[in-house]
Short mmCIF file of C-alpha atoms in Angstrom, two decimals:
data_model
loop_
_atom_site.label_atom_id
_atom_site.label_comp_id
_atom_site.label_asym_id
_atom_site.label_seq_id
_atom_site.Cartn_x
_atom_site.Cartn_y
_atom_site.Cartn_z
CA UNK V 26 0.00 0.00 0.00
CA UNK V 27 3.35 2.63 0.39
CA UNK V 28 3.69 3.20 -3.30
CA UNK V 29 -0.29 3.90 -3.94
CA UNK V 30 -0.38 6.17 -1.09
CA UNK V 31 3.55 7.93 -2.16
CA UNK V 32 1.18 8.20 -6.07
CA UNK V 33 -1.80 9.66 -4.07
CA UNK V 34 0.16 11.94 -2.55
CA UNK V 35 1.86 13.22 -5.63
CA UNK V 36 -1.02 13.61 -7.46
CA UNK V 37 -2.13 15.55 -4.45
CA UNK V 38 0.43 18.27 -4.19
CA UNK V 39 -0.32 19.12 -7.89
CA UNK V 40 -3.69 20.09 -7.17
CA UNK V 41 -2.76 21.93 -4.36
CA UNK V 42 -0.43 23.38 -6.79
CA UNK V 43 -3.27 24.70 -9.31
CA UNK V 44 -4.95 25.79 -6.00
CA UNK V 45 -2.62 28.09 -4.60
CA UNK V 46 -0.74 29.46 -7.04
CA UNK V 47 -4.02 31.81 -7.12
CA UNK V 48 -2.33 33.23 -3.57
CA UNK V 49 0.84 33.44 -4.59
CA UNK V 50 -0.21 35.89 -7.90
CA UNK V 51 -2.30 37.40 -4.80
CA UNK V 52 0.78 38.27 -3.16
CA UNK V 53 2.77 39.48 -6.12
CA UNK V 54 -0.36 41.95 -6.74
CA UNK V 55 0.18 43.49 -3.24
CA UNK V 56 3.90 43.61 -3.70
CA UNK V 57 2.99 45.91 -7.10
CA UNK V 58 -0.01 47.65 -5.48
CA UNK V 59 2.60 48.89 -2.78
CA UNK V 60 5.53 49.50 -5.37
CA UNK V 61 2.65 51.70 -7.09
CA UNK V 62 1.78 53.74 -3.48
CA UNK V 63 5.47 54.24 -3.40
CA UNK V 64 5.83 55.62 -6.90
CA UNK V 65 2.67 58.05 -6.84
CA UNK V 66 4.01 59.69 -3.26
CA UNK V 67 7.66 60.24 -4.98
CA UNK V 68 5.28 61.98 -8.13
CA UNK V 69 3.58 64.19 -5.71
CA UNK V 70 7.31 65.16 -3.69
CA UNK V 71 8.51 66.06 -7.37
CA UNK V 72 5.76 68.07 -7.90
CA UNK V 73 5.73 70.26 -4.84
CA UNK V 74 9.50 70.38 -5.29
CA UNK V 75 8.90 71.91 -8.79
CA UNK V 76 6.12 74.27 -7.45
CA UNK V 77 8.43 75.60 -4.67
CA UNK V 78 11.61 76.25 -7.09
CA UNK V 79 9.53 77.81 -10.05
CA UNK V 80 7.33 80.15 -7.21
CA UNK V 81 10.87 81.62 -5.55
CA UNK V 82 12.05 82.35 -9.15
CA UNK V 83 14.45 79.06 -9.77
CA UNK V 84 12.93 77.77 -12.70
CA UNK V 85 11.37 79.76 -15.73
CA UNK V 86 8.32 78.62 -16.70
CA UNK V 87 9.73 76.47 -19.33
CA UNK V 88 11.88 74.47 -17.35
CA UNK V 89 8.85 74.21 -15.02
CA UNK V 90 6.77 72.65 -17.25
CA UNK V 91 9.48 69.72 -18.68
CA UNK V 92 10.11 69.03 -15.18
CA UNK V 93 6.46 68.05 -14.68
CA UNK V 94 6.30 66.39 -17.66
CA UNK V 95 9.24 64.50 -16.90
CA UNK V 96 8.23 63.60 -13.48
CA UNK V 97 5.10 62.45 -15.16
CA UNK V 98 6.65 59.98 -18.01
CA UNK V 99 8.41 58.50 -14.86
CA UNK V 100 5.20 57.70 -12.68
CA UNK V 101 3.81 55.95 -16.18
CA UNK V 102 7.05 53.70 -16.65
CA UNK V 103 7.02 52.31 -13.04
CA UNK V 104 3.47 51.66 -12.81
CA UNK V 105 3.21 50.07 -16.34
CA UNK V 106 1.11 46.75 -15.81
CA UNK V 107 0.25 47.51 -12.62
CA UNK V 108 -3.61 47.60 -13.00
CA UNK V 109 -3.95 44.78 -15.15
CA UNK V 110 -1.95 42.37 -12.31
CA UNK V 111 -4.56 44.50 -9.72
CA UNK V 112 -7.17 43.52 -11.84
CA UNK V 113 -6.68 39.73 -11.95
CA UNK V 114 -6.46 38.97 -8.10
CA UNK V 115 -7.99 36.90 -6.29
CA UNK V 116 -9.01 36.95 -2.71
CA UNK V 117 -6.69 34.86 -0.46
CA UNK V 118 -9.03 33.32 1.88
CA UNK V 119 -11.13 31.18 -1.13
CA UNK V 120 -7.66 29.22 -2.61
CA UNK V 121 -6.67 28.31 0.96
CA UNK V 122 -10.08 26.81 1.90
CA UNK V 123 -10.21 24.78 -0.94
CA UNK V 124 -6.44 23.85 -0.69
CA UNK V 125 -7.91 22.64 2.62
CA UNK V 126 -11.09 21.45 1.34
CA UNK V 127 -9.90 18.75 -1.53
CA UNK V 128 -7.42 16.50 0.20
CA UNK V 129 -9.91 16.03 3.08
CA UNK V 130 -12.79 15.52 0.36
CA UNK V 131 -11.19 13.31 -1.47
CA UNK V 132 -10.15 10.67 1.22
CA UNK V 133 -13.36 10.68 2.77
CA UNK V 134 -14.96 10.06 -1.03
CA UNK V 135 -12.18 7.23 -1.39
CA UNK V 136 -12.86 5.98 2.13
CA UNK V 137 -16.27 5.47 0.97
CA UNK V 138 -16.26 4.57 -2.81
CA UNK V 139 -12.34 3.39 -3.11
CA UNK V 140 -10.46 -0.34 -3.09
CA UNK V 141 -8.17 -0.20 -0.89
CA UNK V 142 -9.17 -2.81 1.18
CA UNK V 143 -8.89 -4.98 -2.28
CA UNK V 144 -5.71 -3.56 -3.37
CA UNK V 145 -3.97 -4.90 -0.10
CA UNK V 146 -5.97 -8.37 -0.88
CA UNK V 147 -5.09 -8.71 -4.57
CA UNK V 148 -0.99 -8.07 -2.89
CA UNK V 149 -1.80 -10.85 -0.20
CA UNK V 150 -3.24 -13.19 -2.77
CA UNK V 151 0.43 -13.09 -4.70
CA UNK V 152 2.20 -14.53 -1.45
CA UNK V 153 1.75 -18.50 -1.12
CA UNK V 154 -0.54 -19.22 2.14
CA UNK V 155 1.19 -20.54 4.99
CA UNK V 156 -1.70 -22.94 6.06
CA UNK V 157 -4.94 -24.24 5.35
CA UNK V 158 -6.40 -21.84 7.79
CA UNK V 159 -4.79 -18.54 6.04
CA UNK V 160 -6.26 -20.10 2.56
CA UNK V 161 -9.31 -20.25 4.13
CA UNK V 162 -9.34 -16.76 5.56
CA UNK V 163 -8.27 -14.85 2.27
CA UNK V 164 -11.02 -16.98 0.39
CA UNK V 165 -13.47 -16.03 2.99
CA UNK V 166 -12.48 -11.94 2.17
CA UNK V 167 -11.99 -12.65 -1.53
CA UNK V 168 -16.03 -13.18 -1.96
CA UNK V 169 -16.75 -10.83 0.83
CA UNK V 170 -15.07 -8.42 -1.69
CA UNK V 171 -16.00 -9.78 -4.91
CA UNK V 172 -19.59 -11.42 -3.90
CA UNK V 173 -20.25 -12.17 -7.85
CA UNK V 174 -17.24 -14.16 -8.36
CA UNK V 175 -18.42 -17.88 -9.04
CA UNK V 176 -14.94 -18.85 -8.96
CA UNK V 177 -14.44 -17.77 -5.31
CA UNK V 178 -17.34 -19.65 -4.32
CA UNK V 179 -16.30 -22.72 -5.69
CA UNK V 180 -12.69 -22.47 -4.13
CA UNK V 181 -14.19 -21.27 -0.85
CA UNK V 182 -16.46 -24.57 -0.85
CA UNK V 183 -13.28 -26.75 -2.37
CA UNK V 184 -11.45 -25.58 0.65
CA UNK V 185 -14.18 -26.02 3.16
CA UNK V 186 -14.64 -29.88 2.46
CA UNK V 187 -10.60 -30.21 2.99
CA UNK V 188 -11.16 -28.99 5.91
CA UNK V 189 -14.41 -31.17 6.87
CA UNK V 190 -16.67 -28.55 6.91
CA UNK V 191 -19.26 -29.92 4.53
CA UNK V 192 -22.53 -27.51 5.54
CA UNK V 193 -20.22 -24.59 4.47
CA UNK V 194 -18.96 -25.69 1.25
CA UNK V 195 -22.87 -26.73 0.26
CA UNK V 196 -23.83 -23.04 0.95
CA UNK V 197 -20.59 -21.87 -0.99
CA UNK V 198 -21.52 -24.20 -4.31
CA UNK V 199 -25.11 -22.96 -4.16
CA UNK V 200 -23.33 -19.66 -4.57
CA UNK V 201 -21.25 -20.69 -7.17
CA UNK V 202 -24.21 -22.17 -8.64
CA UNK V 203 -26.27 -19.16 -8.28
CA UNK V 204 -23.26 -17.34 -9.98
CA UNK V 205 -21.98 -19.90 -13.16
CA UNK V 206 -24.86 -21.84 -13.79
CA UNK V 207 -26.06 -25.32 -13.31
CA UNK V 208 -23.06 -26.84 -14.62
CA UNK V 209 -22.80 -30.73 -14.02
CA UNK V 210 -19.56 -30.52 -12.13
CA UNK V 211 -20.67 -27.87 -10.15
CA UNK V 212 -24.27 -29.96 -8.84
CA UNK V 213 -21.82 -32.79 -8.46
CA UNK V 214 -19.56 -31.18 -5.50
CA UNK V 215 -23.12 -29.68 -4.15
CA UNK V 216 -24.43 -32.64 -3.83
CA UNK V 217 -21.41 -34.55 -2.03
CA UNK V 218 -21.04 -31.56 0.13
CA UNK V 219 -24.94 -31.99 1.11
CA UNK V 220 -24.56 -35.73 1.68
CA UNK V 221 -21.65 -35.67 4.41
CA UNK V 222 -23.25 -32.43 5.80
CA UNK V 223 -26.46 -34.71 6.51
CA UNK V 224 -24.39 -37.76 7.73
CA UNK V 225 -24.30 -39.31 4.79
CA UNK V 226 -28.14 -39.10 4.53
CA UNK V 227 -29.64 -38.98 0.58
CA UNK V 228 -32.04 -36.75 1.09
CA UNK V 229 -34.21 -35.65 -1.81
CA UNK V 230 -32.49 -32.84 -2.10
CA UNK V 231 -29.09 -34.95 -2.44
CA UNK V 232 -31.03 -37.13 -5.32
CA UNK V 233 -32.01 -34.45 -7.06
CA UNK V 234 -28.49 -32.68 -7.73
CA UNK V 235 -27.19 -35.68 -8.40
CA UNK V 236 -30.02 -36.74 -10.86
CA UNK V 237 -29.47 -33.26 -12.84
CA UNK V 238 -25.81 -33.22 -12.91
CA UNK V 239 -25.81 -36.50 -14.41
CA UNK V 240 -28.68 -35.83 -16.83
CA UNK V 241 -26.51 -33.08 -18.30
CA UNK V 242 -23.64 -35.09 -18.23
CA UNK V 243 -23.98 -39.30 -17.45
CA UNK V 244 -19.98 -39.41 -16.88
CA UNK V 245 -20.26 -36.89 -14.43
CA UNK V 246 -17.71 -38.34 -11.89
CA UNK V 247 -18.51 -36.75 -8.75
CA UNK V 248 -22.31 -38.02 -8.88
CA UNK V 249 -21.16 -41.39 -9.90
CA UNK V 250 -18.46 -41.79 -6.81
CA UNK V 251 -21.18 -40.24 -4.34
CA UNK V 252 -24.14 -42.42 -5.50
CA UNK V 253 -22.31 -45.71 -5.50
CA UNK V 254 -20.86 -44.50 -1.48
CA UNK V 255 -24.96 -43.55 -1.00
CA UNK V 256 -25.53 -47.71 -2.38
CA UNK V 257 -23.10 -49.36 -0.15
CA UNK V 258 -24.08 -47.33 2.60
CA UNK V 259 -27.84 -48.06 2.62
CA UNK V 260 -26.46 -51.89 1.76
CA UNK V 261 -28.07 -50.86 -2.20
CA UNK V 262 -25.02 -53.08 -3.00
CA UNK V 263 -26.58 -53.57 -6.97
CA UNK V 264 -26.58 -49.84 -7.18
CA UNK V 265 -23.02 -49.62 -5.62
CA UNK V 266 -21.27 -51.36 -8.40
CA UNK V 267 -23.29 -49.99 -10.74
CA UNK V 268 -22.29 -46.33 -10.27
CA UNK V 269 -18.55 -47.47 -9.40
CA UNK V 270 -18.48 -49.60 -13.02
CA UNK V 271 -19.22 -46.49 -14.68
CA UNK V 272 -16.98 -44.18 -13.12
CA UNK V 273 -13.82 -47.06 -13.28
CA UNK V 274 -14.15 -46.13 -16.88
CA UNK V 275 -13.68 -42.62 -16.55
CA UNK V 276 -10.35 -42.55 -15.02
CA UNK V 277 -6.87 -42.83 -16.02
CA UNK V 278 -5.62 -46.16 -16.32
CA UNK V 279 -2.30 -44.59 -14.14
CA UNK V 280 -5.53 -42.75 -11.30
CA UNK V 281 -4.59 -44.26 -7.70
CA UNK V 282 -8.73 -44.04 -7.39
CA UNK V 283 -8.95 -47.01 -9.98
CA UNK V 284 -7.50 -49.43 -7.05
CA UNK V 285 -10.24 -48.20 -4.41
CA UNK V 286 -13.25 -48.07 -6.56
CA UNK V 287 -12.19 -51.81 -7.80
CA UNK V 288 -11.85 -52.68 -3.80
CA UNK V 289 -15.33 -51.15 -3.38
CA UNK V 290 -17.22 -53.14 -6.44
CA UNK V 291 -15.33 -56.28 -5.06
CA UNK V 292 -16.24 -55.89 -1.38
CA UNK V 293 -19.60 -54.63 -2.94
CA UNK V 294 -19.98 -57.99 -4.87
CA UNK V 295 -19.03 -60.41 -1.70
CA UNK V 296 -22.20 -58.84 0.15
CA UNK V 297 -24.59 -59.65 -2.47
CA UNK V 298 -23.13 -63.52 -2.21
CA UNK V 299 -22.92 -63.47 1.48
CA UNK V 300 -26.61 -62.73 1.29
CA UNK V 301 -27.54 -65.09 -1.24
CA UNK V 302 -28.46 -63.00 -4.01
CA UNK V 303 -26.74 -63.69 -7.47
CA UNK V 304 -23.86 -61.25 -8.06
CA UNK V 305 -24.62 -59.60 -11.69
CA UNK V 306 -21.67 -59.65 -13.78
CA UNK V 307 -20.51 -55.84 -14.90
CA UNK V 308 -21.45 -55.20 -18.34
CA UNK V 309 -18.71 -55.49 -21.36
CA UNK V 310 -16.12 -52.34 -21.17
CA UNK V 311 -13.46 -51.19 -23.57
CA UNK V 312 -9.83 -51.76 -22.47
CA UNK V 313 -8.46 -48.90 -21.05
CA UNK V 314 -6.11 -47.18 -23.20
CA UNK V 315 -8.16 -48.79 -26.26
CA UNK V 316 -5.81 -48.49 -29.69
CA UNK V 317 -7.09 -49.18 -32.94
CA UNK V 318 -4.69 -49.57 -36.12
CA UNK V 319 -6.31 -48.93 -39.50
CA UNK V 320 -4.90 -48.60 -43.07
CA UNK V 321 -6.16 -46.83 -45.11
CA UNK V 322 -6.51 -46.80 -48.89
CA UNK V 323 -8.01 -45.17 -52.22
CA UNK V 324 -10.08 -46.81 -54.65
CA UNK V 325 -8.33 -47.01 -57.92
CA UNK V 326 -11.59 -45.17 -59.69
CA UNK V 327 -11.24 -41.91 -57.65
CA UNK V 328 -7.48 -41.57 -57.72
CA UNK V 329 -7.72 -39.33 -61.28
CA UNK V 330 -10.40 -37.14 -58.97
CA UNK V 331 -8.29 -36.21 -56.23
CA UNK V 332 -5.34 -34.29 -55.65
CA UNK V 333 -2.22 -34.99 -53.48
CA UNK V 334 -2.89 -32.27 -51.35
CA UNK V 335 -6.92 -33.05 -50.50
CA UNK V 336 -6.80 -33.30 -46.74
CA UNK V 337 -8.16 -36.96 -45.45
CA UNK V 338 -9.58 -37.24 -42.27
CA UNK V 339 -9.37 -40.99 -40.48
CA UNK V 340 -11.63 -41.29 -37.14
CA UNK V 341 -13.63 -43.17 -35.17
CA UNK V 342 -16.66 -42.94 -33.67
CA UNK V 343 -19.03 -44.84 -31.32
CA UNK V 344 -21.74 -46.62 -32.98
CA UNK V 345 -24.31 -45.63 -30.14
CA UNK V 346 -23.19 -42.41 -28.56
CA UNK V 347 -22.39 -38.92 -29.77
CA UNK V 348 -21.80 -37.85 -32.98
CA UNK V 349 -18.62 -36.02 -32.80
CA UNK V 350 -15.63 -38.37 -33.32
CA UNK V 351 -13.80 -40.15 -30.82
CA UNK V 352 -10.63 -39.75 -31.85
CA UNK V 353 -8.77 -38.67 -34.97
CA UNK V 354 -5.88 -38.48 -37.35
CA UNK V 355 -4.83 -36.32 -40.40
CA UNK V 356 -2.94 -37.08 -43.30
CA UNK V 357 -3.33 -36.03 -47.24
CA UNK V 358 -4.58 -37.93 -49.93
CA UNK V 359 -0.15 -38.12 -51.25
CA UNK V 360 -0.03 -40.40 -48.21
CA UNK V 361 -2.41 -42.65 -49.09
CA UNK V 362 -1.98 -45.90 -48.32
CA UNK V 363 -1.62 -45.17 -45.20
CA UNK V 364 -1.15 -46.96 -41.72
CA UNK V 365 -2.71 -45.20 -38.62
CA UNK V 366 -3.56 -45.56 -35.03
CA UNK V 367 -6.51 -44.10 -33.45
CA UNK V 368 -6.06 -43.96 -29.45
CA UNK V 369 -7.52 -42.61 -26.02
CA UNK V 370 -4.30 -39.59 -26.90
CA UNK V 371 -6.31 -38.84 -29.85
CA UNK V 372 -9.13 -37.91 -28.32
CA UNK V 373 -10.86 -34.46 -29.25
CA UNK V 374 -12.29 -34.35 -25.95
CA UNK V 375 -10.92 -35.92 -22.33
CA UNK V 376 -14.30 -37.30 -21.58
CA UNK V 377 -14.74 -39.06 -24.93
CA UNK V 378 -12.46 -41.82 -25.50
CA UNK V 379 -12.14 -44.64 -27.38
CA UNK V 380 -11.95 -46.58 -23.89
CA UNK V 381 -15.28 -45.10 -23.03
CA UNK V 382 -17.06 -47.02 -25.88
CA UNK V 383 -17.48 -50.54 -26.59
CA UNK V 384 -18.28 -50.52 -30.16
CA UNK V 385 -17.35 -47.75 -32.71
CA UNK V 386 -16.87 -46.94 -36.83
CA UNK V 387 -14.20 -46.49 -38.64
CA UNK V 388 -14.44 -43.58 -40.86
CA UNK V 389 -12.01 -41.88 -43.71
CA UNK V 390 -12.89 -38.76 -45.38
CA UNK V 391 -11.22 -36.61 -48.14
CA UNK V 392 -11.70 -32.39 -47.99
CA UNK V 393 -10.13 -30.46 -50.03
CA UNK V 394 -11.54 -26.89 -48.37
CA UNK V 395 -9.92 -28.90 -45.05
CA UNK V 396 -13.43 -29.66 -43.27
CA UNK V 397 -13.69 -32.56 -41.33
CA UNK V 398 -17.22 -32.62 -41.06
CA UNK V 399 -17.71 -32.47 -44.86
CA UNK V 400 -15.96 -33.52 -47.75
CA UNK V 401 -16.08 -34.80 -51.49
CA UNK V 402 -15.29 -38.91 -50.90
CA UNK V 403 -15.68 -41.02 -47.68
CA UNK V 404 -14.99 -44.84 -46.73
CA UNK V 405 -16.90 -46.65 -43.97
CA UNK V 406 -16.18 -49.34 -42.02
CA UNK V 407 -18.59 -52.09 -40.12
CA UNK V 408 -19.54 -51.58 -36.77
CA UNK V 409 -16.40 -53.17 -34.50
CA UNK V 410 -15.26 -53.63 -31.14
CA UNK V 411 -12.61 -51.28 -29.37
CA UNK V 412 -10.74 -53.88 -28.04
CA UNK V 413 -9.68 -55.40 -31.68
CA UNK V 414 -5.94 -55.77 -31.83
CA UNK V 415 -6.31 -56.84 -35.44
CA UNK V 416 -5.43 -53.99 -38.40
CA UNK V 417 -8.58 -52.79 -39.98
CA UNK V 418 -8.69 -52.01 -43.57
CA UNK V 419 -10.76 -49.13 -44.80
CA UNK V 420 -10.96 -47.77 -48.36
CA UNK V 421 -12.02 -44.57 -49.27
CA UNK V 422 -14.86 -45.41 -52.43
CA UNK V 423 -18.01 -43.46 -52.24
CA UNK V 424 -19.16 -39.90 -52.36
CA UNK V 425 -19.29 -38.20 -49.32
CA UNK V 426 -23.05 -37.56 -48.97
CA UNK V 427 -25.19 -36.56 -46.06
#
């Protein structure tokens, strides 16, 4: 805070500046008005002195006369000026009072309207916090300050659950939530935050954050972990690997998580068979890290309709899922044939892998404006599964029609 107040301050002496040098041109007029008293009583001395001389018979009448006239040229050149400073001045006391006036005004308007209380905040918020505790105390002033920051909110309530304090995170991401929208994440930390803060109770309320977040988004990993704990917990062991299944498939093949959530659906699955019921078997997944190799090749008909440097898109995507592609390579038609793999590092988007699906299609497409979405030729492949470790052959023969 030294150097803004050292910039306040120097901004401040140059209005004072513009205020008083008013009083200073006030005291220059005095020093001119008295110079011109001064010069009028030596005009008068002159004058009686030359009435005096040319009465006893010194001076002629002549003489008389140029010595007034004289004395009178004199009086003009010292006071030259003088009435046009006297004109111009201003009265002392106004300048001073609002020399006075404006440095008191304005820190009372920036006491009121001003950041300073932020400035010093933003300059703590640089340093590294020495604890948990001094995190959570510059989070708590950072939405104090900035009450619309969604971001805030959701580090405030990030912090709160690693410190167990799961009632005041839930208030913090129905701030956030208030602030950035329903997003699926977002509902996703609400809801956990809800669930420990009503001992692991799902309430309705719970349910229905859960139910939303994963309605905008079913690989929405926070709902997934907290509604297979919410299974195994009311002994909803079914619903428990259920939920865990689908969020395995989410994670890294390197996450640490992957070894507890398999613990869980294991432990999960011994409870069903210690009480009889028939343990159902998880449904089919993709390999994590899936890796497809394709080659791909023109048909001997379209090679006189291309040119070498027609862009040719090779992807995959899932045969029941999204549109957009899964993952994807890009070569040019002077490469073709052409040997490529298509893998989870591929991907155009983290949460849509090729691990994530089960069954996708091969696709190969030649642009020559560059479009991946739309081209002039296109090959297609069969329906296949993403765990093949055989070479797939596609070849680019039809027109690319939609």
């Amino acid at each position: 805070m030294i150097d803004f107040w050292l910039a306040a301050g120097l901004l401040l002496l140059v209005a004072l500046a513009f205020l008083l040098i008013p009083v200073l041109r006030g005291r220059k007029a005095q020093t001119e008005e008295d110079r011109t008293s001064l010069n009028v009583a030596l005009y008068q001395e002159r004058l009686d002195e030359l009435d005096t001389q040319h009465a006893s018979g010194t001076l002629t009448a002549e003489q008389y006369e140029a010595g007034r006239a004289e004395a009178g040229r004199e009086l003009l050149a010292d006071t030259e000026g003088a009435d046009a400073a006297g004109g111009s001045r201003l009265g002392r006391a106004l300048p001073l009072f609002f020399a006075i006036l404006v440095p008191l005004l304005g820190f009372g308007l920036y006491l009121h309207w001003g950041a300073s209380d932020k400035v010093e905040l933003a300059r703590e918020l640089r340093e590294p916090p020495r604890d948990m505790e001094e995190m959570t105390s510059r989070l708590e002033r950072v939405v104090e300050a900035q009450p619309e920051s969604a971001e805030g909110w959701y580090f405030l309530g990030r912090t709160y659950m690693a410190q167990d304090r799961p009632a005041d995170a839930a208030r913090a991401y129905e701030q956030a939530a208030k602030r950035a929208g329903r997003e699926p994440e977002l509902l996703g930390q609400w809801a956990q935050a809800l669930y420990f803060a009503s001992q692991k109770t799902l309430t309705p309320e719970v349910k229905a954050l859960t139910e939303e977040a994963l309605k905008a988004d079913p690989n929405e990993v926070t709902s997934l972990g907290l509604l297979g704990i919410a299974g195994f917990e009311d002994g909803r062991y079914q619903d428990a690997i259920r939920y865990w299944e689908r969020l395995v498939v989410q994670l890294p093949k390197d996450d640490p998580s992957r070894g507890a959530l398999q613990g869980g659906i294991d432990k999960a699955r011994e409870k069903l068979r210690e009480s009889g019921v028939s343990v159902e078997e998880p449904a089919a997944q993709a390999p994590a890290g899936a890796e497809l190799k394709v080659k791909v090749d023109l048909a001997a008909a379209l090679k006189d309709k291309v040119q070498p440097g027609d862009a040719v898109f090779i992807f995959a995507r899932a045969t029941s899922g999204p549109p957009m592609p899964l993952a994807v390579k890009r070569v040019t038609v002077a490469d073709l044939p052409v040997e490529v793999s298509l893998s989870d590092a591929d991907a155009m988007m983290p949460q849509l892998k090729l691990s994530n699906f089960p069954q996708v299609q091969l696709v190969a497409r030649i642009s020559r404006g560059g479009n991946a979405t739309a081209g002039e030729w296109i090959g297609r492949s069969s329906p296949l599964s993403t765990g093949s470790s055989d070479t797939q052959r596609l070849t680019i023969d039809s027109p690319d029609e939609k």
